[in-house]
Every structure is written in C-alpha cells, then in structure tokens.
Short mmCIF file of C-alpha atoms in Angstrom, two decimals:
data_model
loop_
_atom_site.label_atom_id
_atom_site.label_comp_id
_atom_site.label_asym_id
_atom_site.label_seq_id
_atom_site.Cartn_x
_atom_site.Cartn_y
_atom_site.Cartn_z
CA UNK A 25 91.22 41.23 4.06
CA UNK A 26 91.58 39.82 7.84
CA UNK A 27 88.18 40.60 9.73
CA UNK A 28 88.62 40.21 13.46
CA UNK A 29 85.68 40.04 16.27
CA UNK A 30 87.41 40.59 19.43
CA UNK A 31 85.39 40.25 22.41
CA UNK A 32 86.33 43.50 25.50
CA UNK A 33 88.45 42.29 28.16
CA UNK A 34 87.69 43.32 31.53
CA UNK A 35 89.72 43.24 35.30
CA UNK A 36 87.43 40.40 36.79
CA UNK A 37 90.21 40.27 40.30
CA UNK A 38 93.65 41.66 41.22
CA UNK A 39 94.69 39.43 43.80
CA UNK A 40 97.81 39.42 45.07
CA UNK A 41 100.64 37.60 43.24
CA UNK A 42 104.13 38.58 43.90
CA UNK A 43 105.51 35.33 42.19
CA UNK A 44 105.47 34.74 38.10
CA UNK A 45 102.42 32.80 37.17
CA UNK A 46 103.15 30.14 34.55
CA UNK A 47 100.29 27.82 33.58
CA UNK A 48 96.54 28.14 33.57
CA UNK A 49 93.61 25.35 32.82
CA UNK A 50 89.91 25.50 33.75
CA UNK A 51 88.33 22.18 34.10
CA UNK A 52 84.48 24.13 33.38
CA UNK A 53 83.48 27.33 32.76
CA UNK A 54 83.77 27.69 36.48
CA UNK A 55 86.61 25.72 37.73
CA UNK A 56 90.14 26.62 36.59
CA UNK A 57 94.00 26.93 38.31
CA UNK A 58 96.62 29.04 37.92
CA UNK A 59 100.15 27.74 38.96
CA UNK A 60 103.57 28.98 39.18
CA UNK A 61 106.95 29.90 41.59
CA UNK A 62 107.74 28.81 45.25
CA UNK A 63 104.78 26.72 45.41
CA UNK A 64 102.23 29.38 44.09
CA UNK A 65 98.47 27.99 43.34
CA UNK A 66 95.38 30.07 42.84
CA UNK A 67 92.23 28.14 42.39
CA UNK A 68 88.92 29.78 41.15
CA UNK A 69 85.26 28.21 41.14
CA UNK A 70 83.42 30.99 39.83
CA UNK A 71 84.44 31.69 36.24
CA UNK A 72 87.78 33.80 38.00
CA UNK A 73 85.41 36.64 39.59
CA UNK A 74 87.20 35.62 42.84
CA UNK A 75 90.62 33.04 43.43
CA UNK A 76 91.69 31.27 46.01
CA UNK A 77 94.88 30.42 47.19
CA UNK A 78 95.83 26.52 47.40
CA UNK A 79 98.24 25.27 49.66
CA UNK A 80 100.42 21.96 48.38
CA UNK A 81 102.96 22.85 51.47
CA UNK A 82 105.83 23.14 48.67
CA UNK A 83 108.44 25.82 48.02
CA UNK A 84 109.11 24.46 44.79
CA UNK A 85 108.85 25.96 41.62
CA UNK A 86 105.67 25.17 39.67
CA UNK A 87 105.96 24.61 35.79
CA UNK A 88 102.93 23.48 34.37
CA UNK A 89 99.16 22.12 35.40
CA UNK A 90 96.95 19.62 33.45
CA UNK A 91 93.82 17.99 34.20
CA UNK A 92 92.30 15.02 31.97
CA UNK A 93 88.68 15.53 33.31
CA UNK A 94 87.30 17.31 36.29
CA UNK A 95 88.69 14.73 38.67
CA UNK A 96 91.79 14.24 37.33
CA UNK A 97 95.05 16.51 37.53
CA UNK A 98 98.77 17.16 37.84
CA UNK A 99 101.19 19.96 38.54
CA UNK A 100 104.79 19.36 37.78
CA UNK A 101 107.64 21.22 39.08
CA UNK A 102 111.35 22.08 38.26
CA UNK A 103 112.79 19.25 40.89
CA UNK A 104 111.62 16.19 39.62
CA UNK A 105 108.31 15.72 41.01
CA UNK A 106 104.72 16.59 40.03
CA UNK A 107 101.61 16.71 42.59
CA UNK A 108 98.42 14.70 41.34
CA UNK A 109 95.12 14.95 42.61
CA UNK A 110 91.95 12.53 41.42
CA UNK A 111 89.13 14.37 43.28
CA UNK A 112 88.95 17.40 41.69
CA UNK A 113 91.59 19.37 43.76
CA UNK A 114 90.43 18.66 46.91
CA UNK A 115 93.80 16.57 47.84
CA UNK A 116 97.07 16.55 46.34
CA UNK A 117 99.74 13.81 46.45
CA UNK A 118 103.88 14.68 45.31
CA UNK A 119 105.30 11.77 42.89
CA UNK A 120 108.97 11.50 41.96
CA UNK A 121 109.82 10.61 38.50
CA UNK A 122 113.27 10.96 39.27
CA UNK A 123 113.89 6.80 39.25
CA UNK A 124 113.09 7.31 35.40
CA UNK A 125 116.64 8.46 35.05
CA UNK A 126 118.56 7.76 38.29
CA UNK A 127 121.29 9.60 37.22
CA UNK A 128 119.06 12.91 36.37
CA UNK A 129 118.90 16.13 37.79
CA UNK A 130 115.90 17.65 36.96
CA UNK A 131 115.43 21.57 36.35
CA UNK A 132 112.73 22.20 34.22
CA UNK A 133 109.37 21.22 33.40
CA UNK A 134 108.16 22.12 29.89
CA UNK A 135 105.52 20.29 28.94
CA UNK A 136 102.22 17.67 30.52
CA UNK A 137 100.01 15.44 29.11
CA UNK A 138 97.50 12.94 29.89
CA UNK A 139 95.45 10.99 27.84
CA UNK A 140 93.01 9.93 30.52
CA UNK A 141 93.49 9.61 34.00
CA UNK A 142 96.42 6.80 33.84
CA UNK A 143 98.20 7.74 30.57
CA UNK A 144 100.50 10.88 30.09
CA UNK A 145 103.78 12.20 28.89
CA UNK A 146 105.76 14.89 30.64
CA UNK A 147 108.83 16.76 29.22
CA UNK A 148 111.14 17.14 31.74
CA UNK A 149 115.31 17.63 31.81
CA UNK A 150 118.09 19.80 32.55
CA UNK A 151 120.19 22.26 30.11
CA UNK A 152 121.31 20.13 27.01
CA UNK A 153 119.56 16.71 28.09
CA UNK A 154 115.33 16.44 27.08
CA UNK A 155 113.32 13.24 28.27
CA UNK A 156 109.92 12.59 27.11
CA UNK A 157 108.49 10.41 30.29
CA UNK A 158 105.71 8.47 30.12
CA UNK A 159 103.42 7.28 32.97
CA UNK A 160 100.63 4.76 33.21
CA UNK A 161 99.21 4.68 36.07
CA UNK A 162 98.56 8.31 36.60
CA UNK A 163 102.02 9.67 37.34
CA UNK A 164 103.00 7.13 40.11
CA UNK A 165 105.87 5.50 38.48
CA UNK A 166 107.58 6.77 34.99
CA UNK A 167 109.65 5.59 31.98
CA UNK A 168 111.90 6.95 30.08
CA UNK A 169 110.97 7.12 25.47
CA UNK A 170 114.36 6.42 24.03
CA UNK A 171 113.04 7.54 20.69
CA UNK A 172 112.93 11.25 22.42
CA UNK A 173 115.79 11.37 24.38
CA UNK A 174 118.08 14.55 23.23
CA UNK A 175 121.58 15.41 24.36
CA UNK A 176 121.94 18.54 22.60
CA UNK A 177 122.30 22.20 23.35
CA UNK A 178 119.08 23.12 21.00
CA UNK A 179 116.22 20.01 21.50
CA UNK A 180 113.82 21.01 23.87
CA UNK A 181 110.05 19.98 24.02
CA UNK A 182 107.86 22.64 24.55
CA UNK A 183 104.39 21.26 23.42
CA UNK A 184 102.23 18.26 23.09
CA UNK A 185 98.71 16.97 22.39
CA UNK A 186 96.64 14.36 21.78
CA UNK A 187 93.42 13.81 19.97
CA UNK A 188 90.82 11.23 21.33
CA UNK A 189 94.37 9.92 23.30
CA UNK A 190 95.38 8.32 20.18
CA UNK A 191 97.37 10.82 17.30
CA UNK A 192 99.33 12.97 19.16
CA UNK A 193 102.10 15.97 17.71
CA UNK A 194 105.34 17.19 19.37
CA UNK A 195 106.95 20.22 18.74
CA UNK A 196 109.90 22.54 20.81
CA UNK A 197 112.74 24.68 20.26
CA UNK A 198 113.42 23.85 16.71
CA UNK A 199 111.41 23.38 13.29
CA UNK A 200 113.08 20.15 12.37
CA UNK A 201 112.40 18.09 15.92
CA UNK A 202 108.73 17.92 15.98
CA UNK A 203 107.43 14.26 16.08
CA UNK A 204 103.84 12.50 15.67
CA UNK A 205 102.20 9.59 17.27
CA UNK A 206 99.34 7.29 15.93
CA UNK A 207 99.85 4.69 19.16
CA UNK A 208 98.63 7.21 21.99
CA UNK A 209 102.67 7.96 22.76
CA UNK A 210 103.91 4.88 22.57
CA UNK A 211 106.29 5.15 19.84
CA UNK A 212 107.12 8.26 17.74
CA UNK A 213 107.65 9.31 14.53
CA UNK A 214 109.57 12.12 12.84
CA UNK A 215 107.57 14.97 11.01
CA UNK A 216 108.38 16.67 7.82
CA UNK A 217 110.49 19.64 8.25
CA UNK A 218 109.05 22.92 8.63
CA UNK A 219 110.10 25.13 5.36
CA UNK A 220 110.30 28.46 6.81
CA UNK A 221 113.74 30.42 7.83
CA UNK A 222 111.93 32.58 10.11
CA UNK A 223 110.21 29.62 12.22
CA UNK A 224 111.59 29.32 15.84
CA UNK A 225 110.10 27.61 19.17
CA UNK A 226 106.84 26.06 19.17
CA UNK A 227 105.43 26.61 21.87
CA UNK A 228 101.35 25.75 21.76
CA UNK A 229 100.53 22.22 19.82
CA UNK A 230 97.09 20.94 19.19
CA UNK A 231 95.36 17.94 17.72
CA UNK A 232 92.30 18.80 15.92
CA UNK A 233 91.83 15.63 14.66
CA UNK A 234 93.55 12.57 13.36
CA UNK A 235 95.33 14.00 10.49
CA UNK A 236 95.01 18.03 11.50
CA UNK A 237 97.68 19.64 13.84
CA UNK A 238 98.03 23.35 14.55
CA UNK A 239 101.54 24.32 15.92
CA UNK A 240 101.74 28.25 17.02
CA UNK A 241 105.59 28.90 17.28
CA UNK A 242 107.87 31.84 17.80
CA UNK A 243 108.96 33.78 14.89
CA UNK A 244 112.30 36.51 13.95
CA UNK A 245 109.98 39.26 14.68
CA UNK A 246 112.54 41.79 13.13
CA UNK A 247 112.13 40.09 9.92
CA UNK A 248 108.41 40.67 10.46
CA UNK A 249 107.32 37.08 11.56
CA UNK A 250 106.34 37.27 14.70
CA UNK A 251 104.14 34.31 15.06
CA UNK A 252 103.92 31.53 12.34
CA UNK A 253 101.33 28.57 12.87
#
C-alpha cells in the first residue's frame, strides 16, 4: 500500500515567457531564479507571487543555475561561458572556460556544481565528447578531469552532488557510467553497475549523506518503468 499526501498546487503568476525555461533554484523561501533560452532570467523575492525579469545583456542560451549560499551563484550557457555573481544577484560577471580545452566547441551545458563559493564542477561538451571541468576559484579559470573525459556517442553527464562538499555521485545517460567521489571531486571512482534493463538517463542525483545517494533516472515507460530511483 503507497499512501501519498500531496499538497494543492495553485497559479501563484503567469508572466510572460515565450522562451523554454530550463533550470530553477531558490536561495530562501523567498529568493529563487528561473533561467533558460536567448538570455532568459526571471528572478523572484517573494516566494514566486511576483518575478522579475533580469537582464545579463546575453542572447545566449541558458542551461543551468546554481548557487552555493545566498551570495554565491552561476549560470552556464551552451557557448562556453557561465555568468557568476557573489552578491546575491545584484551583479553578474561572464567567464570562459573555453581555455580548459582549447580545441573545444562547446554546445551544451548539462550539469553545475559548487561546493562552496570557490569549488565546483560543470559538465559541459559537444555531441560525442563529455568534460567534467573543475574550477577553484569560483569559475574564473577551469581544468579539465581526465578520469571523466568521454569520446563516445552515449556518455553524457546529466547530474551531480555533493554532501558537506566532500562525497559526491555522478550519474548521466547510461546505468553503467555513474562515478563517486570521497575527495570533494578531485578524483573519481567508478560505481557498481545498475542491475536493471529498464534503467535509462539519470537525470536528478543527490547526496544524502556520506554513504547514501538517491539517483532518479528515466525509465522504458512502455515496459511500465517509467521512473526508477
């Protein structure tokens, strides 16, 4: 027997958005972004009863946002750069991490995280090539993990977390590429294999705790699997 408690969802604002929204954080209950296409952020300060549209003066496509505190935060975007701000979202500066890989083009933007406000990981690449980047000194210059570089046509990382900075999980496209971390990103490790035939992309990771990871993944919903964790 499942028992479920499900709160009622209500309209709180319709603003509008003509462009796909792709990534949402609040910092409090009251302060939270919304990012996504040509440049496209909505800010809100009051719990999202009202939003406000931010401009970063970009056209490019927004991917993902992330902040480590309430100070502290970074947008990336499909061309190789990602905005940071360490006042809250009052300013925004645009970083290249392009000079990780000079001989990158960048397309995509699948994944951000930072540990604290110097330390993160991005995952960044183009079709068939993955890089797991690390930063820091909060996203001004970036490095390249050898240990997660992938040159095929099905390695793509979608998710990562960290607990207390320190254990961190991996997961992406396929049940048999998700890695772990005790050393706050330095290094990597592979993971057991995921036994399940039905198990596809993961796409949400989180770190509980130092030894408990949840990984909510894409299943073969005509097999009646729709979403594994």
């Amino acid at each position: 027997t499942v028992t479920t408690l499900a709160q009622n969802w209500v309209t709180v604002h319709e603003p509008v958005i003509r462009v796909l929204g792709r990534s949402m954080v609040f910092t409090t209950l009251d302060d939270g972004w919304l990012v996504g296409g040509k440049g496209f952020v909505y800010r809100t300060q009051d719990g999202g009863n009202s939003w406000q549209q931010v401009d970063l003066n970009t056209e490019k496509e927004l991917y993902r946002v992330f902040f480590s505190d309430t100070q502290n935060g970074w947008i990336g975007t499909g061309e190789g750069t990602i905005f940071r701000t360490t006042d809250g979202g009052d300013n925004w500066t645009e970083h290249s991490f392009t000079n990780a890989v000079p001989t990158m083009v960048f397309t995509y933007f699948d994944a951000v995280h930072f540990n604290d406000a110097n330390v993160g990981h991005i995952s960044v690449g183009k079709l068939r090539t993955q890089y797991l980047l690390r930063t820091e000194d909060g996203g001004i210059t970036w490095t390249a993990n050898d240990s997660l570089i992938s040159q095929t046509l099905s390695r793509r990382w979608y998710a990562i977390d960290f607990f207390e900075g320190t254990h961190g999980v991996i997961g992406g496209d396929n049940r048999e590429i998700q890695r772990y971390s005790h050393n706050g990103g330095a290094t990597w490790n592979p993971s057991a294999n995921i036994v399940d035939n039905f198990f596809r992309d993961i796409r949400v990771a989180k770190a509980l705790n130092q030894n408990d990871m949840l990984l909510l993944g894409d299943g073969n919903e005509f097999s009646g699997v729709p979403t594994p964790i």
